[in-house]
Amino acid sequence: MIPAAFEYYRPSDIAGALSVLAEHGDDARVLAGGHSLIPMMKLRMADVPHLIDLQDIAGLKGTTIDGGTITIGAMTTQHELINDDALFAACPIIREAALQIADPQVRYMGTIGGNVANGDPGNDMPGLMQCLDASFVLVGADRTRTVKARSFYEAAYVTERDDEEILTHITFAASDAGFAYEKQKRKIGDYATAASAVLITKTAGKVSTASIAMTNLSDVPVLSEAAAAALVGTTCDAAAVKVAVAAALEDIDPTEDNRGPVAFKMHLAGIIISRAIARAWSRA
Amino acid sequence: MTKQIVSMTVNGEKKEVLAEPRELLIYVLREKMGMKGPHVGCETSHCGACTVEIDGKSVKSCTMFAAQAQGAQITTIEGLGSPDNLHVLQENFKEHHGLQCGYCTPGMITRAHRLLIENPNPTEEDIRFGIAGNICRCTGYQNIVKSILSAAAEINAAKEAAQ
């Protein structure tokens, strides 16, 4: 419950935050909503001698939708995502997923940037961002670069972000595809036992595009290109879904934990992916 | 590490305290400001007993450092009502037996307060989902839901009467 001592910084711009990161390297961490980092600090599982609170950096907040491109500031909270009607109109799967994350209090504080940068395979947004083919903007002292969500995650808590970079924005294309974020969990606020994000577009009664990603079924979020390919061109009938699910299951590697053994998670993943596909198709 | 003066407005009163950065807001509220209504029920940010309102948000004050609340407007259960002047939610929790041991109650009512501001006409399902960040060991929730539904009806009736 009692975190170790640290020095606290509250810069008003990115340059101020980057200079603390540059000075202290991996002894420094940024604090966004604090709802993964502070719990880890309270358990002394994270040692953070220098904590940089990003809350005063105005440029990291808010969502813009411009010509079909959605840009979300990293410090935008889950609560703000859920209540943003323009965002819902442009990409409704975000609200559906965010409502399945944590609980009201955590959603007032927890940010999308913290969710995707955390690197915990339990977080829901990473799989969703892979499904949407989102890009993450990483700002460092001397460069800004963009990394695809689909290549950002390397292992549990290991991402493409360098210690001295800050994830500032997330961008992706608006989507009017049929959508679903289906999540099985033990109770409110739990990370998924299995979850799946699906987007499907329909042309002339057949699947014209599909995107299928999964949460907490490996040490990273998993995008299954094979599963999507199995649906394209079909009428999304039971046989096609069965092939897609089998392909998706080939791509995951769940581990046993108190949510269940591997065999159970594989079985459950199949059910969750089928449901996500069915709901996305019904909305396509 | 370096202590700093943190100032915030708590229940309408400006407060200044000297706190280490690592001091969690819940402890600063309880131990340095005497606001002992908000409680600590866990160390993993699940239970919501420490819920207070900060700048229009329901926040678990165990998962925020006091330093983060510099300049914030905070309302705790003490600011919603007092024994002589109960808030309508407090009246209804009493009336509908929405508490037993009372340990979750300050956080539960503070959360319900914000929920009703954002959704003045909640369904039972809205309420259950809206207080899902608050755990209760005693009531089984049923009477908490009744209390909040009844408070909402009373608040709405008072609003209509005032128009």
PDB file of N, CA, C and O in Angstrom, chain B residues 6-73:
ATOM      1  N   VAL B   6       1.016  21.284  -0.665  1.00  0.00           N
ATOM      2  CA  VAL B   6      -0.042  20.993  -1.629  1.00  0.00           C
ATOM      3  C   VAL B   6      -1.292  21.735  -1.166  1.00  0.00           C
ATOM      4  O   VAL B   6      -1.672  21.638  -0.003  1.00  0.00           O
ATOM      5  N   SER B   7      -1.866  22.494  -2.084  1.00  0.00           N
ATOM      6  CA  SER B   7      -3.098  23.187  -1.704  1.00  0.00           C
ATOM      7  C   SER B   7      -4.254  22.686  -2.553  1.00  0.00           C
ATOM      8  O   SER B   7      -4.100  22.396  -3.745  1.00  0.00           O
ATOM      9  N   MET B   8      -5.381  22.501  -1.913  1.00  0.00           N
ATOM     10  CA  MET B   8      -6.580  22.044  -2.622  1.00  0.00           C
ATOM     11  C   MET B   8      -7.789  22.544  -1.858  1.00  0.00           C
ATOM     12  O   MET B   8      -7.678  22.936  -0.702  1.00  0.00           O
ATOM     13  N   THR B   9      -8.919  22.570  -2.537  1.00  0.00           N
ATOM     14  CA  THR B   9     -10.144  22.997  -1.875  1.00  0.00           C
ATOM     15  C   THR B   9     -10.939  21.745  -1.530  1.00  0.00           C
ATOM     16  O   THR B   9     -11.291  20.959  -2.414  1.00  0.00           O
ATOM     17  N   VAL B  10     -11.161  21.539  -0.242  1.00  0.00           N
ATOM     18  CA  VAL B  10     -11.853  20.333   0.201  1.00  0.00           C
ATOM     19  C   VAL B  10     -13.166  20.741   0.872  1.00  0.00           C
ATOM     20  O   VAL B  10     -13.156  21.487   1.847  1.00  0.00           O
ATOM     21  N   ASN B  11     -14.243  20.273   0.309  1.00  0.00           N
ATOM     22  CA  ASN B  11     -15.590  20.615   0.819  1.00  0.00           C
ATOM     23  C   ASN B  11     -15.758  22.120   0.973  1.00  0.00           C
ATOM     24  O   ASN B  11     -16.300  22.608   1.974  1.00  0.00           O
ATOM     25  N   GLY B  12     -15.242  22.844  -0.020  1.00  0.00           N
ATOM     26  CA  GLY B  12     -15.432  24.294  -0.049  1.00  0.00           C
ATOM     27  C   GLY B  12     -14.400  25.086   0.742  1.00  0.00           C
ATOM     28  O   GLY B  12     -14.374  26.308   0.670  1.00  0.00           O
ATOM     29  N   GLU B  13     -13.540  24.375   1.480  1.00  0.00           N
ATOM     30  CA  GLU B  13     -12.531  25.091   2.273  1.00  0.00           C
ATOM     31  C   GLU B  13     -11.155  24.915   1.674  1.00  0.00           C
ATOM     32  O   GLU B  13     -10.745  23.798   1.357  1.00  0.00           O
ATOM     33  N   LYS B  14     -10.433  25.996   1.575  1.00  0.00           N
ATOM     34  CA  LYS B  14      -9.057  25.923   1.053  1.00  0.00           C
ATOM     35  C   LYS B  14      -8.163  25.272   2.107  1.00  0.00           C
ATOM     36  O   LYS B  14      -8.164  25.655   3.263  1.00  0.00           O
ATOM     37  N   LYS B  15      -7.400  24.244   1.672  1.00  0.00           N
ATOM     38  CA  LYS B  15      -6.526  23.537   2.611  1.00  0.00           C
ATOM     39  C   LYS B  15      -5.107  23.538   2.055  1.00  0.00           C
ATOM     40  O   LYS B  15      -4.911  23.396   0.844  1.00  0.00           O
ATOM     41  N   GLU B  16      -4.151  23.658   2.950  1.00  0.00           N
ATOM     42  CA  GLU B  16      -2.742  23.539   2.555  1.00  0.00           C
ATOM     43  C   GLU B  16      -2.087  22.542   3.478  1.00  0.00           C
ATOM     44  O   GLU B  16      -2.223  22.642   4.690  1.00  0.00           O
ATOM     45  N   VAL B  17      -1.372  21.586   2.897  1.00  0.00           N
ATOM     46  CA  VAL B  17      -0.653  20.620   3.734  1.00  0.00           C
ATOM     47  C   VAL B  17       0.736  20.410   3.160  1.00  0.00           C
ATOM     48  O   VAL B  17       0.975  20.590   1.959  1.00  0.00           O
ATOM     49  N   LEU B  18       1.628  20.000   4.054  1.00  0.00           N
ATOM     50  CA  LEU B  18       2.972  19.645   3.633  1.00  0.00           C
ATOM     51  C   LEU B  18       2.972  18.134   3.441  1.00  0.00           C
ATOM     52  O   LEU B  18       2.627  17.390   4.363  1.00  0.00           O
ATOM     53  N   ALA B  19       3.303  17.692   2.226  1.00  0.00           N
ATOM     54  CA  ALA B  19       3.234  16.250   1.974  1.00  0.00           C
ATOM     55  C   ALA B  19       4.400  15.806   1.111  1.00  0.00           C
ATOM     56  O   ALA B  19       4.864  16.534   0.236  1.00  0.00           O
ATOM     57  N   GLU B  20       4.858  14.587   1.374  1.00  0.00           N
ATOM     58  CA  GLU B  20       5.819  13.956   0.472  1.00  0.00           C
ATOM     59  C   GLU B  20       5.076  13.588  -0.812  1.00  0.00           C
ATOM     60  O   GLU B  20       3.891  13.247  -0.754  1.00  0.00           O
ATOM     61  N   PRO B  21       5.791  13.578  -1.940  1.00  0.00           N
ATOM     62  CA  PRO B  21       5.115  13.189  -3.188  1.00  0.00           C
ATOM     63  C   PRO B  21       4.469  11.816  -3.116  1.00  0.00           C
ATOM     64  O   PRO B  21       3.439  11.586  -3.731  1.00  0.00           O
ATOM     65  N   ARG B  22       5.055  10.903  -2.346  1.00  0.00           N
ATOM     66  CA  ARG B  22       4.518   9.538  -2.347  1.00  0.00           C
ATOM     67  C   ARG B  22       3.260   9.393  -1.500  1.00  0.00           C
ATOM     68  O   ARG B  22       2.665   8.318  -1.458  1.00  0.00           O
ATOM     69  N   GLU B  23       2.869  10.430  -0.795  1.00  0.00           N
ATOM     70  CA  GLU B  23       1.699  10.295   0.080  1.00  0.00           C
ATOM     71  C   GLU B  23       0.418  10.247  -0.758  1.00  0.00           C
ATOM     72  O   GLU B  23       0.129  11.157  -1.533  1.00  0.00           O
ATOM     73  N   LEU B  24      -0.331   9.184  -0.556  1.00  0.00           N
ATOM     74  CA  LEU B  24      -1.567   9.003  -1.310  1.00  0.00           C
ATOM     75  C   LEU B  24      -2.624   9.973  -0.800  1.00  0.00           C
ATOM     76  O   LEU B  24      -2.683  10.280   0.390  1.00  0.00           O
ATOM     77  N   LEU B  25      -3.457  10.422  -1.711  1.00  0.00           N
ATOM     78  CA  LEU B  25      -4.477  11.407  -1.351  1.00  0.00           C
ATOM     79  C   LEU B  25      -5.352  10.919  -0.195  1.00  0.00           C
ATOM     80  O   LEU B  25      -5.694  11.684   0.702  1.00  0.00           O
ATOM     81  N   ILE B  26      -5.718   9.624  -0.194  1.00  0.00           N
ATOM     82  CA  ILE B  26      -6.586   9.121   0.874  1.00  0.00           C
ATOM     83  C   ILE B  26      -5.980   9.366   2.250  1.00  0.00           C
ATOM     84  O   ILE B  26      -6.673   9.757   3.195  1.00  0.00           O
ATOM     85  N   TYR B  27      -4.664   9.176   2.362  1.00  0.00           N
ATOM     86  CA  TYR B  27      -4.039   9.365   3.677  1.00  0.00           C
ATOM     87  C   TYR B  27      -3.942  10.837   4.043  1.00  0.00           C
ATOM     88  O   TYR B  27      -4.061  11.210   5.206  1.00  0.00           O
ATOM     89  N   VAL B  28      -3.697  11.670   3.046  1.00  0.00           N
ATOM     90  CA  VAL B  28      -3.636  13.108   3.322  1.00  0.00           C
ATOM     91  C   VAL B  28      -5.021  13.599   3.760  1.00  0.00           C
ATOM     92  O   VAL B  28      -5.151  14.356   4.721  1.00  0.00           O
ATOM     93  N   LEU B  29      -6.061  13.133   3.097  1.00  0.00           N
ATOM     94  CA  LEU B  29      -7.421  13.523   3.494  1.00  0.00           C
ATOM     95  C   LEU B  29      -7.725  13.061   4.913  1.00  0.00           C
ATOM     96  O   LEU B  29      -8.242  13.820   5.735  1.00  0.00           O
ATOM     97  N   ARG B  30      -7.391  11.809   5.190  1.00  0.00           N
ATOM     98  CA  ARG B  30      -7.757  11.243   6.496  1.00  0.00           C
ATOM     99  C   ARG B  30      -6.863  11.755   7.624  1.00  0.00           C
ATOM    100  O   ARG B  30      -7.348  12.155   8.673  1.00  0.00           O
ATOM    101  N   GLU B  31      -5.556  11.731   7.387  1.00  0.00           N
ATOM    102  CA  GLU B  31      -4.637  11.952   8.500  1.00  0.00           C
ATOM    103  C   GLU B  31      -4.226  13.414   8.652  1.00  0.00           C
ATOM    104  O   GLU B  31      -3.902  13.844   9.741  1.00  0.00           O
ATOM    105  N   LYS B  32      -4.218  14.153   7.553  1.00  0.00           N
ATOM    106  CA  LYS B  32      -3.765  15.544   7.663  1.00  0.00           C
ATOM    107  C   LYS B  32      -4.921  16.534   7.623  1.00  0.00           C
ATOM    108  O   LYS B  32      -4.760  17.687   7.979  1.00  0.00           O
ATOM    109  N   MET B  33      -6.073  16.088   7.128  1.00  0.00           N
ATOM    110  CA  MET B  33      -7.202  17.009   7.029  1.00  0.00           C
ATOM    111  C   MET B  33      -8.386  16.568   7.886  1.00  0.00           C
ATOM    112  O   MET B  33      -9.402  17.265   7.950  1.00  0.00           O
ATOM    113  N   GLY B  34      -8.276  15.404   8.477  1.00  0.00           N
ATOM    114  CA  GLY B  34      -9.336  14.944   9.371  1.00  0.00           C
ATOM    115  C   GLY B  34     -10.605  14.478   8.680  1.00  0.00           C
ATOM    116  O   GLY B  34     -11.639  14.300   9.320  1.00  0.00           O
ATOM    117  N   MET B  35     -10.536  14.251   7.389  1.00  0.00           N
ATOM    118  CA  MET B  35     -11.711  13.746   6.664  1.00  0.00           C
ATOM    119  C   MET B  35     -11.677  12.217   6.728  1.00  0.00           C
ATOM    120  O   MET B  35     -11.094  11.565   5.864  1.00  0.00           O
ATOM    121  N   LYS B  36     -12.278  11.670   7.774  1.00  0.00           N
ATOM    122  CA  LYS B  36     -12.149  10.224   7.978  1.00  0.00           C
ATOM    123  C   LYS B  36     -13.339   9.433   7.453  1.00  0.00           C
ATOM    124  O   LYS B  36     -13.463   8.239   7.708  1.00  0.00           O
ATOM    125  N   GLY B  37     -14.192  10.101   6.683  1.00  0.00           N
ATOM    126  CA  GLY B  37     -15.286   9.383   6.030  1.00  0.00           C
ATOM    127  C   GLY B  37     -14.771   8.449   4.949  1.00  0.00           C
ATOM    128  O   GLY B  37     -15.063   7.244   4.981  1.00  0.00           O
ATOM    129  N   PRO B  38     -14.000   8.931   4.000  1.00  0.00           N
ATOM    130  CA  PRO B  38     -13.429   8.030   2.991  1.00  0.00           C
ATOM    131  C   PRO B  38     -12.536   6.993   3.664  1.00  0.00           C
ATOM    132  O   PRO B  38     -11.747   7.340   4.541  1.00  0.00           O
ATOM    133  N   HIS B  39     -12.687   5.741   3.248  1.00  0.00           N
ATOM    134  CA  HIS B  39     -12.002   4.633   3.914  1.00  0.00           C
ATOM    135  C   HIS B  39     -11.035   3.920   2.984  1.00  0.00           C
ATOM    136  O   HIS B  39     -11.073   4.128   1.766  1.00  0.00           O
ATOM    137  N   VAL B  40     -10.250   3.046   3.577  1.00  0.00           N
ATOM    138  CA  VAL B  40      -9.340   2.196   2.804  1.00  0.00           C
ATOM    139  C   VAL B  40      -9.792   0.751   2.961  1.00  0.00           C
ATOM    140  O   VAL B  40      -9.791   0.224   4.074  1.00  0.00           O
ATOM    141  N   GLY B  41     -10.185   0.143   1.846  1.00  0.00           N
ATOM    142  CA  GLY B  41     -10.656  -1.243   1.917  1.00  0.00           C
ATOM    143  C   GLY B  41      -9.775  -2.221   1.180  1.00  0.00           C
ATOM    144  O   GLY B  41      -9.997  -3.422   1.258  1.00  0.00           O
ATOM    145  N   CYS B  42      -8.824  -1.712   0.415  1.00  0.00           N
ATOM    146  CA  CYS B  42      -7.956  -2.616  -0.341  1.00  0.00           C
ATOM    147  C   CYS B  42      -6.688  -1.889  -0.715  1.00  0.00           C
ATOM    148  O   CYS B  42      -6.539  -0.699  -0.438  1.00  0.00           O
ATOM    149  N   GLU B  43      -5.782  -2.626  -1.345  1.00  0.00           N
ATOM    150  CA  GLU B  43      -4.578  -1.946  -1.837  1.00  0.00           C
ATOM    151  C   GLU B  43      -4.368  -2.201  -3.323  1.00  0.00           C
ATOM    152  O   GLU B  43      -3.283  -2.103  -3.833  1.00  0.00           O
ATOM    153  N   THR B  44      -5.458  -2.562  -4.001  1.00  0.00           N
ATOM    154  CA  THR B  44      -5.349  -2.864  -5.428  1.00  0.00           C
ATOM    155  C   THR B  44      -6.354  -2.056  -6.257  1.00  0.00           C
ATOM    156  O   THR B  44      -6.635  -2.409  -7.389  1.00  0.00           O
ATOM    157  N   SER B  45      -6.904  -1.006  -5.681  1.00  0.00           N
ATOM    158  CA  SER B  45      -7.774  -0.069  -6.404  1.00  0.00           C
ATOM    159  C   SER B  45      -9.106  -0.660  -6.847  1.00  0.00           C
ATOM    160  O   SER B  45      -9.717  -0.180  -7.793  1.00  0.00           O
ATOM    161  N   HIS B  46      -9.554  -1.694  -6.150  1.00  0.00           N
ATOM    162  CA  HIS B  46     -10.810  -2.328  -6.546  1.00  0.00           C
ATOM    163  C   HIS B  46     -12.033  -1.825  -5.772  1.00  0.00           C
ATOM    164  O   HIS B  46     -13.106  -1.671  -6.333  1.00  0.00           O
ATOM    165  N   CYS B  47     -11.892  -1.595  -4.469  1.00  0.00           N
ATOM    166  CA  CYS B  47     -13.077  -1.557  -3.603  1.00  0.00           C
ATOM    167  C   CYS B  47     -13.862  -0.245  -3.656  1.00  0.00           C
ATOM    168  O   CYS B  47     -15.061  -0.229  -3.428  1.00  0.00           O
ATOM    169  N   GLY B  48     -13.175   0.873  -3.909  1.00  0.00           N
ATOM    170  CA  GLY B  48     -13.889   2.149  -4.023  1.00  0.00           C
ATOM    171  C   GLY B  48     -14.308   2.778  -2.712  1.00  0.00           C
ATOM    172  O   GLY B  48     -14.995   3.803  -2.716  1.00  0.00           O
ATOM    173  N   ALA B  49     -13.891   2.214  -1.576  1.00  0.00           N
ATOM    174  CA  ALA B  49     -14.262   2.801  -0.282  1.00  0.00           C
ATOM    175  C   ALA B  49     -13.654   4.191  -0.102  1.00  0.00           C
ATOM    176  O   ALA B  49     -14.144   4.994   0.681  1.00  0.00           O
ATOM    177  N   CYS B  50     -12.591   4.459  -0.837  1.00  0.00           N
ATOM    178  CA  CYS B  50     -11.872   5.737  -0.727  1.00  0.00           C
ATOM    179  C   CYS B  50     -12.386   6.771  -1.729  1.00  0.00           C
ATOM    180  O   CYS B  50     -11.766   7.822  -1.895  1.00  0.00           O
ATOM    181  N   THR B  51     -13.498   6.469  -2.405  1.00  0.00           N
ATOM    182  CA  THR B  51     -13.969   7.349  -3.479  1.00  0.00           C
ATOM    183  C   THR B  51     -14.309   8.745  -2.975  1.00  0.00           C
ATOM    184  O   THR B  51     -15.045   8.911  -1.991  1.00  0.00           O
ATOM    185  N   VAL B  52     -13.763   9.739  -3.644  1.00  0.00           N
ATOM    186  CA  VAL B  52     -14.119  11.138  -3.414  1.00  0.00           C
ATOM    187  C   VAL B  52     -14.378  11.760  -4.784  1.00  0.00           C
ATOM    188  O   VAL B  52     -14.096  11.146  -5.821  1.00  0.00           O
ATOM    189  N   GLU B  53     -14.931  12.966  -4.772  1.00  0.00           N
ATOM    190  CA  GLU B  53     -15.139  13.635  -6.053  1.00  0.00           C
ATOM    191  C   GLU B  53     -14.039  14.684  -6.248  1.00  0.00           C
ATOM    192  O   GLU B  53     -13.793  15.507  -5.367  1.00  0.00           O
ATOM    193  N   ILE B  54     -13.382  14.606  -7.389  1.00  0.00           N
ATOM    194  CA  ILE B  54     -12.306  15.551  -7.686  1.00  0.00           C
ATOM    195  C   ILE B  54     -12.592  16.200  -9.030  1.00  0.00           C
ATOM    196  O   ILE B  54     -12.631  15.513 -10.057  1.00  0.00           O
ATOM    197  N   ASP B  55     -12.784  17.499  -9.022  1.00  0.00           N
ATOM    198  CA  ASP B  55     -13.038  18.246 -10.257  1.00  0.00           C
ATOM    199  C   ASP B  55     -14.084  17.555 -11.129  1.00  0.00           C
ATOM    200  O   ASP B  55     -13.900  17.376 -12.337  1.00  0.00           O
ATOM    201  N   GLY B  56     -15.188  17.142 -10.517  1.00  0.00           N
ATOM    202  CA  GLY B  56     -16.296  16.558 -11.265  1.00  0.00           C
ATOM    203  C   GLY B  56     -16.097  15.116 -11.683  1.00  0.00           C
ATOM    204  O   GLY B  56     -16.802  14.624 -12.565  1.00  0.00           O
ATOM    205  N   LYS B  57     -15.153  14.428 -11.058  1.00  0.00           N
ATOM    206  CA  LYS B  57     -14.926  13.017 -11.381  1.00  0.00           C
ATOM    207  C   LYS B  57     -14.959  12.201 -10.094  1.00  0.00           C
ATOM    208  O   LYS B  57     -14.481  12.660  -9.063  1.00  0.00           O
ATOM    209  N   SER B  58     -15.510  11.002 -10.171  1.00  0.00           N
ATOM    210  CA  SER B  58     -15.393  10.083  -9.037  1.00  0.00           C
ATOM    211  C   SER B  58     -14.016   9.444  -9.096  1.00  0.00           C
ATOM    212  O   SER B  58     -13.674   8.806 -10.093  1.00  0.00           O
ATOM    213  N   VAL B  59     -13.253   9.607  -8.030  1.00  0.00           N
ATOM    214  CA  VAL B  59     -11.871   9.133  -8.035  1.00  0.00           C
ATOM    215  C   VAL B  59     -11.614   8.278  -6.800  1.00  0.00           C
ATOM    216  O   VAL B  59     -12.074   8.600  -5.705  1.00  0.00           O
ATOM    217  N   LYS B  60     -10.876   7.181  -7.014  1.00  0.00           N
ATOM    218  CA  LYS B  60     -10.426   6.369  -5.879  1.00  0.00           C
ATOM    219  C   LYS B  60      -9.173   7.039  -5.335  1.00  0.00           C
ATOM    220  O   LYS B  60      -8.111   6.993  -5.968  1.00  0.00           O
ATOM    221  N   SER B  61      -9.316   7.667  -4.161  1.00  0.00           N
ATOM    222  CA  SER B  61      -8.237   8.514  -3.668  1.00  0.00           C
ATOM    223  C   SER B  61      -7.045   7.719  -3.152  1.00  0.00           C
ATOM    224  O   SER B  61      -6.032   8.288  -2.782  1.00  0.00           O
ATOM    225  N   CYS B  62      -7.158   6.386  -3.165  1.00  0.00           N
ATOM    226  CA  CYS B  62      -5.996   5.541  -2.854  1.00  0.00           C
ATOM    227  C   CYS B  62      -5.101   5.392  -4.066  1.00  0.00           C
ATOM    228  O   CYS B  62      -4.018   4.821  -3.979  1.00  0.00           O
ATOM    229  N   THR B  63      -5.581   5.845  -5.223  1.00  0.00           N
ATOM    230  CA  THR B  63      -4.822   5.637  -6.458  1.00  0.00           C
ATOM    231  C   THR B  63      -4.480   6.986  -7.077  1.00  0.00           C
ATOM    232  O   THR B  63      -4.503   7.186  -8.292  1.00  0.00           O
ATOM    233  N   MET B  64      -4.211   7.921  -6.185  1.00  0.00           N
ATOM    234  CA  MET B  64      -3.805   9.252  -6.613  1.00  0.00           C
ATOM    235  C   MET B  64      -2.892   9.798  -5.527  1.00  0.00           C
ATOM    236  O   MET B  64      -3.195   9.665  -4.339  1.00  0.00           O
ATOM    237  N   PHE B  65      -1.792  10.372  -5.921  1.00  0.00           N
ATOM    238  CA  PHE B  65      -0.935  11.030  -4.943  1.00  0.00           C
ATOM    239  C   PHE B  65      -1.531  12.406  -4.645  1.00  0.00           C
ATOM    240  O   PHE B  65      -2.103  13.051  -5.530  1.00  0.00           O
ATOM    241  N   ALA B  66      -1.365  12.855  -3.409  1.00  0.00           N
ATOM    242  CA  ALA B  66      -1.885  14.170  -3.050  1.00  0.00           C
ATOM    243  C   ALA B  66      -1.312  15.230  -3.982  1.00  0.00           C
ATOM    244  O   ALA B  66      -2.012  16.179  -4.366  1.00  0.00           O
ATOM    245  N   ALA B  67      -0.049  15.049  -4.370  1.00  0.00           N
ATOM    246  CA  ALA B  67       0.583  16.040  -5.258  1.00  0.00           C
ATOM    247  C   ALA B  67      -0.180  16.203  -6.572  1.00  0.00           C
ATOM    248  O   ALA B  67      -0.229  17.296  -7.141  1.00  0.00           O
ATOM    249  N   GLN B  68      -0.797  15.122  -7.031  1.00  0.00           N
ATOM    250  CA  GLN B  68      -1.572  15.203  -8.279  1.00  0.00           C
ATOM    251  C   GLN B  68      -2.820  16.070  -8.110  1.00  0.00           C
ATOM    252  O   GLN B  68      -3.367  16.560  -9.086  1.00  0.00           O
ATOM    253  N   ALA B  69      -3.263  16.209  -6.866  1.00  0.00           N
ATOM    254  CA  ALA B  69      -4.503  16.952  -6.606  1.00  0.00           C
ATOM    255  C   ALA B  69      -4.233  18.426  -6.309  1.00  0.00           C
ATOM    256  O   ALA B  69      -5.147  19.151  -5.906  1.00  0.00           O
ATOM    257  N   GLN B  70      -2.992  18.840  -6.503  1.00  0.00           N
ATOM    258  CA  GLN B  70      -2.656  20.264  -6.332  1.00  0.00           C
ATOM    259  C   GLN B  70      -3.658  21.121  -7.123  1.00  0.00           C
ATOM    260  O   GLN B  70      -3.853  20.914  -8.320  1.00  0.00           O
ATOM    261  N   GLY B  71      -4.307  22.040  -6.419  1.00  0.00           N
ATOM    262  CA  GLY B  71      -5.241  22.957  -7.090  1.00  0.00           C
ATOM    263  C   GLY B  71      -6.631  22.389  -7.325  1.00  0.00           C
ATOM    264  O   GLY B  71      -7.487  23.076  -7.882  1.00  0.00           O
ATOM    265  N   ALA B  72      -6.878  21.154  -6.887  1.00  0.00           N
ATOM    266  CA  ALA B  72      -8.151  20.509  -7.221  1.00  0.00           C
ATOM    267  C   ALA B  72      -9.279  20.918  -6.263  1.00  0.00           C
ATOM    268  O   ALA B  72      -9.042  21.365  -5.149  1.00  0.00           O
ATOM    269  N   GLN B  73     -10.496  20.754  -6.744  1.00  0.00           N
ATOM    270  CA  GLN B  73     -11.715  20.908  -5.935  1.00  0.00           C
ATOM    271  C   GLN B  73     -12.157  19.505  -5.541  1.00  0.00           C
ATOM    272  O   GLN B  73     -12.464  18.682  -6.405  1.00  0.00           O
TER     273      GLN B  73
END
